Coordinates of C-alpha atoms (C1' of nucleotides) in Angstrom, one line a residue:
Chain A
M9 CA -0.1 -0.1 0.1
S10 CA 0.8 3.7 -0.2
N11 CA -1.2 5.6 2.2
V12 CA -2.9 4.3 5.4
Q13 CA -4.3 6.9 7.0
E14 CA -4.1 7.3 10.8
L15 CA -6.7 9.7 11.5
P16 CA -7.4 9.0 15.4
L17 CA -11.4 10.6 15.6
L18 CA -10.3 12.7 18.8
E19 CA -8.1 15.2 19.6
P20 CA -6.3 14.9 22.3
T21 CA -6.7 18.0 25.2
G22 CA -3.4 17.5 26.6
G23 CA -5.1 16.8 30.2
Q24 CA -6.9 13.7 30.8
G25 CA -9.8 14.0 28.6
V26 CA -10.8 13.9 25.0
V27 CA -12.7 15.6 22.7
P28 CA -15.0 13.2 20.6
C29 CA -15.0 13.4 17.3
C30 CA -18.5 14.1 17.3
P31 CA -21.3 15.2 19.3
P32 CA -24.1 12.1 20.1
L33 CA -26.0 11.1 17.7
T34 CA -29.0 12.3 18.8
E35 CA -28.0 16.0 19.6
R36 CA -28.0 16.8 16.3
P37 CA -27.9 15.9 12.5
M38 CA -24.5 14.8 11.8
S39 CA -22.7 16.6 9.2
A40 CA -21.1 14.9 6.2
P41 CA -17.4 14.9 7.2
E42 CA -18.7 13.8 10.9
A43 CA -20.3 10.8 9.5
E44 CA -17.3 10.2 7.2
T45 CA -15.4 10.0 10.8
A46 CA -17.5 8.2 12.6
A47 CA -18.6 5.2 10.3
R48 CA -15.1 4.5 10.0
M49 CA -15.0 3.3 13.4
F50 CA -18.4 1.5 13.1
K51 CA -17.2 -0.2 10.1
A52 CA -14.1 -1.5 11.5
L53 CA -16.5 -3.4 14.2
G54 CA -18.9 -4.2 11.7
D55 CA -17.6 -7.5 11.2
P56 CA -18.0 -10.6 13.3
V57 CA -14.2 -11.6 13.2
R58 CA -13.1 -8.2 13.9
L59 CA -15.6 -7.7 16.9
R60 CA -14.0 -11.1 18.3
L61 CA -10.7 -9.9 17.8
F62 CA -11.4 -6.6 19.1
S63 CA -13.2 -7.8 22.1
A64 CA -10.1 -10.6 22.9
V65 CA -7.5 -7.9 23.1
A66 CA -9.8 -5.6 25.1
S67 CA -10.5 -7.8 27.7
H68 CA -7.4 -9.4 28.1
E69 CA -4.9 -9.0 31.2
G70 CA -3.7 -5.8 30.7
G71 CA -5.4 -4.5 27.6
E72 CA -3.3 -6.4 25.4
A73 CA -2.7 -9.3 23.7
C74 CA -0.4 -11.4 21.8
V75 CA -1.5 -12.3 18.4
C76 CA -1.0 -16.0 19.0
D77 CA -3.7 -15.5 22.3
I78 CA -6.2 -14.4 20.0
S79 CA -5.9 -16.4 16.8
D80 CA -8.6 -18.7 17.7
V81 CA -11.6 -17.3 15.7
G82 CA -12.3 -19.6 13.1
V83 CA -10.5 -17.9 10.5
S84 CA -6.4 -18.8 9.0
Q85 CA -3.8 -17.1 10.2
P86 CA -3.6 -14.4 7.2
T87 CA -7.0 -13.4 7.8
V88 CA -6.7 -12.8 11.1
S89 CA -3.5 -10.3 10.6
H90 CA -5.8 -8.8 7.7
H91 CA -8.4 -7.8 10.0
L92 CA -5.8 -6.3 13.1
K93 CA -4.3 -4.6 10.3
K94 CA -7.7 -3.0 9.8
L95 CA -8.5 -2.4 13.6
K96 CA -4.8 -0.8 13.6
E97 CA -6.1 1.7 10.6
A98 CA -9.2 2.7 12.4
G99 CA -7.1 3.5 15.3
L100 CA -8.7 1.2 17.2
L101 CA -5.6 -0.9 18.3
T102 CA -2.2 -0.3 18.4
S103 CA 0.7 -2.9 17.8
E104 CA 4.1 -3.3 19.5
R105 CA 6.5 -6.1 18.8
R106 CA 8.3 -7.5 21.5
G107 CA 10.8 -10.2 20.7
T108 CA 8.9 -12.8 18.5
W109 CA 5.4 -12.1 19.4
V110 CA 3.6 -8.8 18.3
Y111 CA 1.2 -7.2 20.8
Y112 CA -1.9 -5.6 20.3
R113 CA -3.9 -3.4 22.6
V114 CA -6.7 -1.4 22.6
E115 CA -6.5 2.4 22.2
P116 CA -9.3 3.1 25.6
S117 CA -9.9 7.1 24.1
V118 CA -11.5 6.2 20.9
L119 CA -13.9 3.6 22.7
A120 CA -15.0 6.5 24.9
A121 CA -15.3 8.4 21.9
M122 CA -17.7 5.9 20.4
G123 CA -19.2 5.3 23.7
Q124 CA -20.3 9.5 23.8
L125 CA -21.7 8.9 20.4
L126 CA -24.1 6.6 21.5
A127 CA -25.0 8.2 24.6
M128 CA -28.6 8.7 25.3
P129 CA -29.5 12.1 26.3
A130 CA -30.1 11.4 30.0
A131 CA -33.6 10.4 29.5
A132 CA -35.2 13.4 28.7
Chain B
M12 CA -38.6 -9.7 -0.6
S13 CA -38.2 -13.2 1.2
N14 CA -36.8 -13.1 4.5
V15 CA -36.0 -9.9 6.7
Q16 CA -34.5 -10.7 9.6
E17 CA -35.9 -8.4 12.5
L18 CA -33.9 -9.6 15.4
P19 CA -33.8 -7.0 17.8
L20 CA -30.3 -7.3 19.9
L21 CA -32.1 -7.3 23.1
E22 CA -34.1 -9.4 25.3
P23 CA -37.3 -7.2 26.8
T24 CA -37.2 -7.9 30.6
G25 CA -40.7 -6.8 31.2
G26 CA -40.0 -4.2 33.2
Q27 CA -38.5 -0.9 32.3
G28 CA -34.9 -2.1 31.7
V29 CA -33.6 -4.4 28.9
V30 CA -30.9 -7.0 28.6
P31 CA -28.2 -6.0 26.2
C32 CA -27.1 -8.4 23.7
C33 CA -23.6 -8.8 24.9
P34 CA -21.6 -7.8 27.8
P35 CA -19.2 -5.1 27.4
L36 CA -16.4 -5.7 24.8
T37 CA -13.8 -5.4 27.8
E38 CA -15.7 -7.9 29.9
R39 CA -14.3 -10.9 28.1
P40 CA -14.2 -12.2 24.8
M41 CA -17.1 -12.1 22.6
S42 CA -18.7 -15.5 21.5
A43 CA -19.3 -16.5 17.9
P44 CA -23.2 -15.7 17.8
E45 CA -22.5 -12.5 20.2
A46 CA -20.4 -10.9 17.5
E47 CA -22.5 -11.9 14.8
T48 CA -25.2 -10.4 16.5
A49 CA -23.0 -7.2 17.3
A50 CA -21.6 -6.8 14.1
R51 CA -24.9 -6.1 12.4
M52 CA -25.5 -3.3 14.5
F53 CA -22.0 -1.8 13.8
K54 CA -22.1 -2.7 10.4
A55 CA -25.3 -1.0 9.9
L56 CA -23.7 2.3 11.3
G57 CA -20.5 1.9 9.3
D58 CA -21.7 4.0 6.7
P59 CA -21.4 7.4 6.3
V60 CA -25.0 8.0 4.7
R61 CA -26.9 5.7 7.0
L62 CA -24.9 7.3 10.0
R63 CA -26.3 10.5 8.8
L64 CA -30.0 9.6 8.5
F65 CA -30.2 7.7 11.9
S66 CA -28.6 10.9 13.4
A67 CA -31.2 13.0 11.9
V68 CA -33.9 11.0 12.7
A69 CA -32.4 10.7 16.5
S70 CA -32.0 14.1 16.9
H71 CA -35.7 15.0 15.0
E72 CA -38.5 16.4 17.4
G73 CA -40.0 13.4 19.1
G74 CA -37.2 11.3 18.0
E75 CA -39.4 11.0 14.8
A76 CA -39.2 12.3 11.2
C77 CA -40.4 12.0 8.1
V78 CA -38.2 10.8 5.3
C79 CA -39.1 14.1 3.2
D80 CA -37.4 15.7 6.4
I81 CA -34.1 13.8 6.2
S82 CA -33.4 12.8 2.6
D83 CA -31.1 15.6 2.0
V84 CA -27.6 13.6 2.3
G85 CA -26.6 14.0 -0.8
V86 CA -27.6 10.5 -2.5
S87 CA -30.8 9.9 -4.8
Q88 CA -34.2 9.2 -2.9
P89 CA -33.6 5.3 -3.9
T90 CA -30.6 5.2 -2.1
V91 CA -32.0 6.6 1.0
S92 CA -34.6 4.8 1.1
H93 CA -32.7 1.4 0.7
H94 CA -30.4 2.7 3.7
L95 CA -33.6 3.2 5.7
K96 CA -34.7 -0.2 5.1
K97 CA -30.9 -1.4 6.2
L98 CA -31.3 0.4 9.4
K99 CA -34.6 -0.9 9.9
E100 CA -33.5 -4.6 9.5
A101 CA -30.9 -4.0 11.9
G102 CA -33.4 -3.0 14.4
L103 CA -32.2 0.4 14.9
L104 CA -35.2 2.2 13.3
T105 CA -39.1 1.5 13.1
S106 CA -41.0 2.8 10.5
E107 CA -44.7 4.0 10.4
R108 CA -47.0 5.2 7.5
R109 CA -49.4 8.3 8.3
G110 CA -51.3 9.4 5.1
T111 CA -49.0 10.4 2.6
W112 CA -46.1 10.2 4.8
V113 CA -43.5 7.6 6.2
Y114 CA -41.8 8.2 9.6
Y115 CA -39.1 6.7 11.0
R116 CA -37.9 6.6 14.6
V117 CA -35.2 5.3 16.6
E118 CA -35.5 2.1 18.9
P119 CA -34.0 3.6 21.8
S120 CA -33.3 0.3 23.7
V121 CA -31.0 -0.6 21.2
L122 CA -28.8 2.5 21.2
A123 CA -28.8 1.9 24.7
A124 CA -27.6 -1.9 24.3
M125 CA -24.6 -0.1 22.2
G126 CA -23.8 1.7 24.7
Q127 CA -23.4 -0.9 26.9
L128 CA -21.2 -2.8 24.8
L129 CA -18.8 0.3 24.6
A130 CA -18.7 1.0 27.8
M131 CA -15.5 1.0 29.8
P132 CA -15.0 -0.7 32.9
A133 CA -15.2 2.3 35.5
A134 CA -11.2 3.0 34.6
A135 CA -9.9 0.0 36.6
Chain C
dA1 C1' -61.2 8.0 -12.9
dG2 C1' -57.3 10.4 -13.4
dG3 C1' -53.2 13.0 -12.2
dC4 C1' -50.1 14.4 -8.4
dT5 C1' -46.5 13.7 -4.9
dG6 C1' -44.1 11.1 -1.6
dG7 C1' -41.6 6.1 -1.3
dT8 C1' -40.5 1.7 -2.2
dT9 C1' -38.5 -2.2 -4.9
dC10 C1' -36.3 -3.8 -9.4
dG11 C1' -32.4 -4.3 -12.3
dA12 C1' -27.9 -3.4 -13.3
dC13 C1' -23.1 -1.9 -12.3
dG14 C1' -18.8 -1.2 -10.8
dT15 C1' -16.4 -1.0 -6.5
dG16 C1' -15.1 -2.6 -1.7
dT17 C1' -14.5 -6.8 1.4
dG18 C1' -13.5 -11.3 3.4
dT19 C1' -11.1 -15.0 2.7
dC20 C1' -7.2 -18.3 1.5
dA21 C1' -2.8 -20.2 -0.6
dA22 C1' 1.4 -19.0 -1.1
dC23 C1' 5.2 -16.5 -0.4
dA24 C1' 7.8 -12.9 2.4
dT25 C1' 9.9 -11.3 6.9
dA26 C1' 11.5 -10.9 11.6
dG27 C1' 13.6 -12.7 15.6
dA28 C1' 15.4 -16.8 18.4
dC29 C1' 17.7 -20.7 18.9
dT30 C1' 21.1 -24.5 17.7
Chain D
dA27 C1' 25.0 -20.1 8.5
dG28 C1' 20.7 -22.5 8.7
dT29 C1' 16.2 -23.7 11.0
dC30 C1' 12.1 -23.5 13.3
dT31 C1' 8.5 -20.3 15.1
dA32 C1' 5.9 -15.9 14.9
dT33 C1' 3.3 -12.7 11.8
dG34 C1' 2.8 -9.7 8.1
dT35 C1' 2.3 -9.3 2.9
dT36 C1' 0.5 -10.6 -1.8
dG37 C1' -2.7 -12.0 -5.2
dA38 C1' -6.7 -14.0 -6.6
dC39 C1' -11.3 -15.0 -6.2
dA40 C1' -16.0 -15.0 -4.6
dC41 C1' -19.5 -11.9 -2.8
dA42 C1' -21.7 -8.3 -0.6
dC43 C1' -22.4 -3.3 -1.1
dG44 C1' -23.7 1.2 -2.4
dT45 C1' -25.5 3.7 -6.4
dC46 C1' -28.5 5.4 -9.8
dG47 C1' -32.5 5.7 -12.9
dA48 C1' -36.8 3.1 -14.1
dA49 C1' -40.8 1.1 -12.8
dC50 C1' -44.1 0.6 -9.4
dC51 C1' -47.2 1.1 -5.4
dA52 C1' -49.9 4.5 -1.8
dG53 C1' -52.5 8.3 -0.5
dC54 C1' -54.2 12.6 -1.6
dC55 C1' -56.8 15.8 -4.8
dT56 C1' -59.2 17.8 -7.9

DNA sequence: AGGCTGGTTCGACGTGTGTCAACATAGACT
DNA sequence: AGTCTATGTTGACACACGTCGAACCAGCCT
């Protein structure tokens, strides 16, 4: 490939909080650019295999997992690698090589941003 | 058409609460069936046009909107109808014809279920 | 009835996506 | 060096998906 977009869907505030990419879905109609950005996240989780991989990493001890720990999802190893790459490109996971193994970990702030997107308006 | 799956992703408890289809992504690795179910929702929101349509309905007065109110998303009207149908099949919207117009409204419990899915474990 | 407007369905077309086998790369260990 | 294990990459293929125009259906309104 040539251009891997890494856009993170959030803007770090420097402090402990993050600014979600978009307001809650129920607050106002999303603009086209907002929707484009947010849809990338949802699409990344819109595949059963990716969802299982993501959940496996997210629920693993310390929020990180070696590929060998999570690659039992019923598809071939190249396919697992392919999906992990997609999740990485969507900004949901990060990867790091440590010796023989590669570890993936979740990007907690992005998860939070997605949660914000789906937040209900406090049951008005 | 022949088989429109309406599976609602939640099980009404009879009371005021609902049982989300799956535990939070971070709690434990999702099973294959759980992932299959949840991925359907994410996939439905994984398209920019659908996301805008959904947001338009969700943010509209009373949580419902006529198609004519939200069909300005840059694609042809048949395409709008197609996407609304997808959102309906995913259990995210319901539709009702009232005279000349067709109104779509959000399924709030499903939104809540998705929020649960992405809920963080209270910053352990 | 006949026409008009709002929506859906149909059929087709191009593009994107998930999957695998085969190959390539990175590090560990003889 | 050579080999073995763990991952990633490439190429190919079938299928799903988003999109549109055209045809169709449902209510209103003369």
